[in-house]
Coordinates of C-alpha atoms in Angstrom, one line a residue:
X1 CA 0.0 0.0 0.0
X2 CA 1.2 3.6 -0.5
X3 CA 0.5 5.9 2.0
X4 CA -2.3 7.9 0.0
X5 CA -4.5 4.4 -0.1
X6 CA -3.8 3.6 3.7
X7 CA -7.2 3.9 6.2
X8 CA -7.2 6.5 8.8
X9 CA -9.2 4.4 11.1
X10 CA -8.8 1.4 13.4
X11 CA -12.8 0.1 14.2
X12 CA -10.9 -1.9 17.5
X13 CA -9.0 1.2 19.1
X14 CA -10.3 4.4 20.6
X15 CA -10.5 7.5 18.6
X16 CA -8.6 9.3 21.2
X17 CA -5.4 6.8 20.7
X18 CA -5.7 7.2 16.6
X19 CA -3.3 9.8 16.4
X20 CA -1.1 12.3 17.8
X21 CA 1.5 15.2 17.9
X22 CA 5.4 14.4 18.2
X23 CA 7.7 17.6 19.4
X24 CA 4.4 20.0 17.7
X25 CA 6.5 18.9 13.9
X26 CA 5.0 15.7 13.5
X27 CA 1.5 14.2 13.2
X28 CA 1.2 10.6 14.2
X29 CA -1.4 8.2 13.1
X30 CA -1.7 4.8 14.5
X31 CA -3.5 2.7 11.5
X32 CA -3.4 -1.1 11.5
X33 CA 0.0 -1.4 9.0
X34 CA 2.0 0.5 11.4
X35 CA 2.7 3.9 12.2
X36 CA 1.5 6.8 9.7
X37 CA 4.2 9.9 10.8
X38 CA 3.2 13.2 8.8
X39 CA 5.4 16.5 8.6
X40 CA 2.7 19.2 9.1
X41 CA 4.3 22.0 7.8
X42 CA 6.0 20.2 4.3
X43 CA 2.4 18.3 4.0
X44 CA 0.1 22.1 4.3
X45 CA 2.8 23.4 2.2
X46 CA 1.5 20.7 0.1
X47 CA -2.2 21.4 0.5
X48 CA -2.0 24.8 -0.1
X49 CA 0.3 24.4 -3.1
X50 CA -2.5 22.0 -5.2
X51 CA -5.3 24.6 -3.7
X52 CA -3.6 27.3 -5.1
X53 CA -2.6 26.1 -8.5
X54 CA -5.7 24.5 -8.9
X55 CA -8.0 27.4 -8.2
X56 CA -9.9 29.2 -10.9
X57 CA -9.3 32.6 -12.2
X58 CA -12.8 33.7 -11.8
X59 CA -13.4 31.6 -8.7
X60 CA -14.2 34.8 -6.4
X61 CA -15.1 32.1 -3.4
X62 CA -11.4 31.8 -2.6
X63 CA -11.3 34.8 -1.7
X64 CA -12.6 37.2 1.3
X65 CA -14.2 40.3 0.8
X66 CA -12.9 43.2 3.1
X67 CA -16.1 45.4 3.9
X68 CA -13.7 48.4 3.9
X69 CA -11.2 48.1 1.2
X70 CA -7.6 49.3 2.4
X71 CA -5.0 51.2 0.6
X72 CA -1.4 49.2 0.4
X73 CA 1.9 50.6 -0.4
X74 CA 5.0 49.3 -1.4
X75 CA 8.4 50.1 -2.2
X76 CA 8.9 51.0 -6.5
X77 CA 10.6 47.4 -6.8
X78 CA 7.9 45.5 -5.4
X79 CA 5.0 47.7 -6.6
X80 CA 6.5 47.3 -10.8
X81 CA 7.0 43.3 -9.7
X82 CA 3.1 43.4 -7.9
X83 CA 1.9 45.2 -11.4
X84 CA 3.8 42.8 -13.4
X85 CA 2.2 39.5 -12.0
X86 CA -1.3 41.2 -11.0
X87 CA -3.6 38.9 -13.0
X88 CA -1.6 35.9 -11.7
X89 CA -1.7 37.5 -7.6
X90 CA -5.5 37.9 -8.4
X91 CA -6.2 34.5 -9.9
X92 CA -4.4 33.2 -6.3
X93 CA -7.4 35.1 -4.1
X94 CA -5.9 38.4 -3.5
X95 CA -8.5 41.4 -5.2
X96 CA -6.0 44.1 -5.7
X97 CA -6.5 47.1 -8.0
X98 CA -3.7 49.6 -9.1
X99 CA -4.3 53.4 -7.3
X100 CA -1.0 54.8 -8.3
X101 CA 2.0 56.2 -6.5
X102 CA 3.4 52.7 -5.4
X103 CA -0.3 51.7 -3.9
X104 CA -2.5 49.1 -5.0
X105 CA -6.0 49.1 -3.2
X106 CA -7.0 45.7 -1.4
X107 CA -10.6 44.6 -1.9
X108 CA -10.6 40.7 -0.9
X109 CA -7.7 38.0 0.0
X110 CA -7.4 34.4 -0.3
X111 CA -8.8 32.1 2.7
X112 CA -6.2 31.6 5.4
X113 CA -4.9 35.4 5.2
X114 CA -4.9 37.0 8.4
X115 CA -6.4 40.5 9.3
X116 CA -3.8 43.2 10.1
X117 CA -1.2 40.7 7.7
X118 CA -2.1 41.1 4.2
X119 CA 0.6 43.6 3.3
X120 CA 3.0 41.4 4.7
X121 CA 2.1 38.5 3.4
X122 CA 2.2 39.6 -0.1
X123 CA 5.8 41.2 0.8
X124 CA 6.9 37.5 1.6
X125 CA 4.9 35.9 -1.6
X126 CA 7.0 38.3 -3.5
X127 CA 10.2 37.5 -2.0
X128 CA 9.8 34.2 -2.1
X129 CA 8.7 34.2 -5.8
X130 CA 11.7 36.4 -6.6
X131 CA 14.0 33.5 -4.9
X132 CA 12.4 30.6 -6.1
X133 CA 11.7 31.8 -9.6
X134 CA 15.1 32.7 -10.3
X135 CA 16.5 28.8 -8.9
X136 CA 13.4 26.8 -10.3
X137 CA 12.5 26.8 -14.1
X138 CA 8.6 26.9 -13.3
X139 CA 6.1 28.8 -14.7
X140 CA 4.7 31.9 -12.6
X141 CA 1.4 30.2 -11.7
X142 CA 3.6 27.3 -10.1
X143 CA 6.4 29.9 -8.3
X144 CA 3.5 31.9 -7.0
X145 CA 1.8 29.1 -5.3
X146 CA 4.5 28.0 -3.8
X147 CA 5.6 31.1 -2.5
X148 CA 1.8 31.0 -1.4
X149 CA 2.2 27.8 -0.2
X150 CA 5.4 28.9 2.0
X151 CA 3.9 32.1 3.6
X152 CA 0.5 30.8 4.7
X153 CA 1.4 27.1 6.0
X154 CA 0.9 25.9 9.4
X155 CA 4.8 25.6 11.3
X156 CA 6.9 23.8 12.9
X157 CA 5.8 24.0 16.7
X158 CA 2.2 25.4 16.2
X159 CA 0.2 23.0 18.6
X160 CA -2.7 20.9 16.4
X161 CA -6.3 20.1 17.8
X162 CA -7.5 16.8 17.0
X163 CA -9.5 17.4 14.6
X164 CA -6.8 19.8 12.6
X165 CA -4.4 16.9 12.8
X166 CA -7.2 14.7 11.1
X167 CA -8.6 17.4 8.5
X168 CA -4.9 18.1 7.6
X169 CA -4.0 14.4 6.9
X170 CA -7.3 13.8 5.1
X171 CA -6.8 16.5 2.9
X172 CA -3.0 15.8 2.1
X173 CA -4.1 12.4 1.0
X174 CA -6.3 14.1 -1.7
X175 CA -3.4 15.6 -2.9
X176 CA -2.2 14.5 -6.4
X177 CA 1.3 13.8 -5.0
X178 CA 1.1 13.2 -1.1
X179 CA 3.9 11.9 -0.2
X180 CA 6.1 14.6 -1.7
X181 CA 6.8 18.0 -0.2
X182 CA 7.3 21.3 -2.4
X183 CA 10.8 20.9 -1.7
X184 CA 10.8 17.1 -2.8
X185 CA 11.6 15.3 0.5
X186 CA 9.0 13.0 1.8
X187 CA 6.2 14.9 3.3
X188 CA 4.8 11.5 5.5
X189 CA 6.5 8.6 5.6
X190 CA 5.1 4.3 7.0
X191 CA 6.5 3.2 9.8
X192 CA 5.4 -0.7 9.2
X193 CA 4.8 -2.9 12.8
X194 CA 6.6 -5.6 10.8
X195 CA 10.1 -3.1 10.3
X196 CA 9.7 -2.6 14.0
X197 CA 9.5 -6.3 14.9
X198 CA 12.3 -7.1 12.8
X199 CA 14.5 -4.2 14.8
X200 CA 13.5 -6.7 17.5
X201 CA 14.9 -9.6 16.8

């Protein structure tokens, strides 16, 4: 079995046993095969990368509508980069309009952004695009979701509920590649009971 077609329940153990978090890096799922041991940042990296790239132009539901649009400025290298990839920054949930003088006018951002942030995460989606597109050949779509990807995804030591730890895994396993990260390492990995009792002999 590869990871993506393993079960994420066990009908003779208790919910509360199922899973848990290592050192708040890793989630742990106990499944019959073994042990199921997930990187939560590389695997919402992951997430967030396919939810990005996969999102629609005119899909205005990623996206959440500020009642009171606000006025962002930036420095001239950033605004002539933010003008260059507009439609592309738009098509990723972020409802920006040019005002002039440096500014661009923010009407709506993409799900996950939080208030009081926005200007500062599109400063890091910009700095990361400008690092990874100059080392990666791929196309701006692809560089701006991962940059995306980076800024927005849960980190190492963030403590997980429950039921994050599940949604996360369930949703990494509908990923088209799960078991890689953005970076290419392994994003989960199978610890088999059968490796263990072999360490055991």
């Amino acid at each position: 079995d590869t990871p993506s077609e393993l079960p994420l329940t066990d009908q003779n153990s208790n919910a509360q046993n199922l899973r848990f978090q290592l050192n708040q890096e890793f989630i742990i799922h106990r499944i019959p095969e073994g042990l199921l041991i997930i990187d939560q940042q590389a695997a919402h990296e992951r997430i967030l990368y396919d939810r990005f790239l996969n999102r629609k132009e005119d899909d205005k539901g990623g996206s959440q509508q500020d009642l009171f649009p606000q006025t962002l400025n930036f420095s001239s290298s950033d605004f002539n980069l933010l003008k260059e990839l507009e439609p592309d920054i738009r098509a990723l949930g972020f409802e920006i309009r040019e005002f002039g003088g440096n500014s661009f006018v923010l009407h709506g951002t993409p799900g996950g952004v939080e208030k009081g942030r926005e200007k500062e995460i599109l400063e890091q989606v910009l700095e990361q695009y400008k690092n990874y597109h100059s080392v990666f050949s791929t196309g701006i779509r692809e560089s701006l979701a991962k940059s995306m990807a980076r800024s927005l995804s849960i980190k190492k030591g963030k403590l997980l509920t429950d039921s994050e730890m599940r949604s996360l895994t369930e949703d990494l396993l509908l990923c088209e590649k799960p078991s890689s990260g953005l970076d290419g390492k392994p994003c989960m990995s199978l610890l088999k009971t059968e490796d263990l009792r072999e360490r055991f002999k």
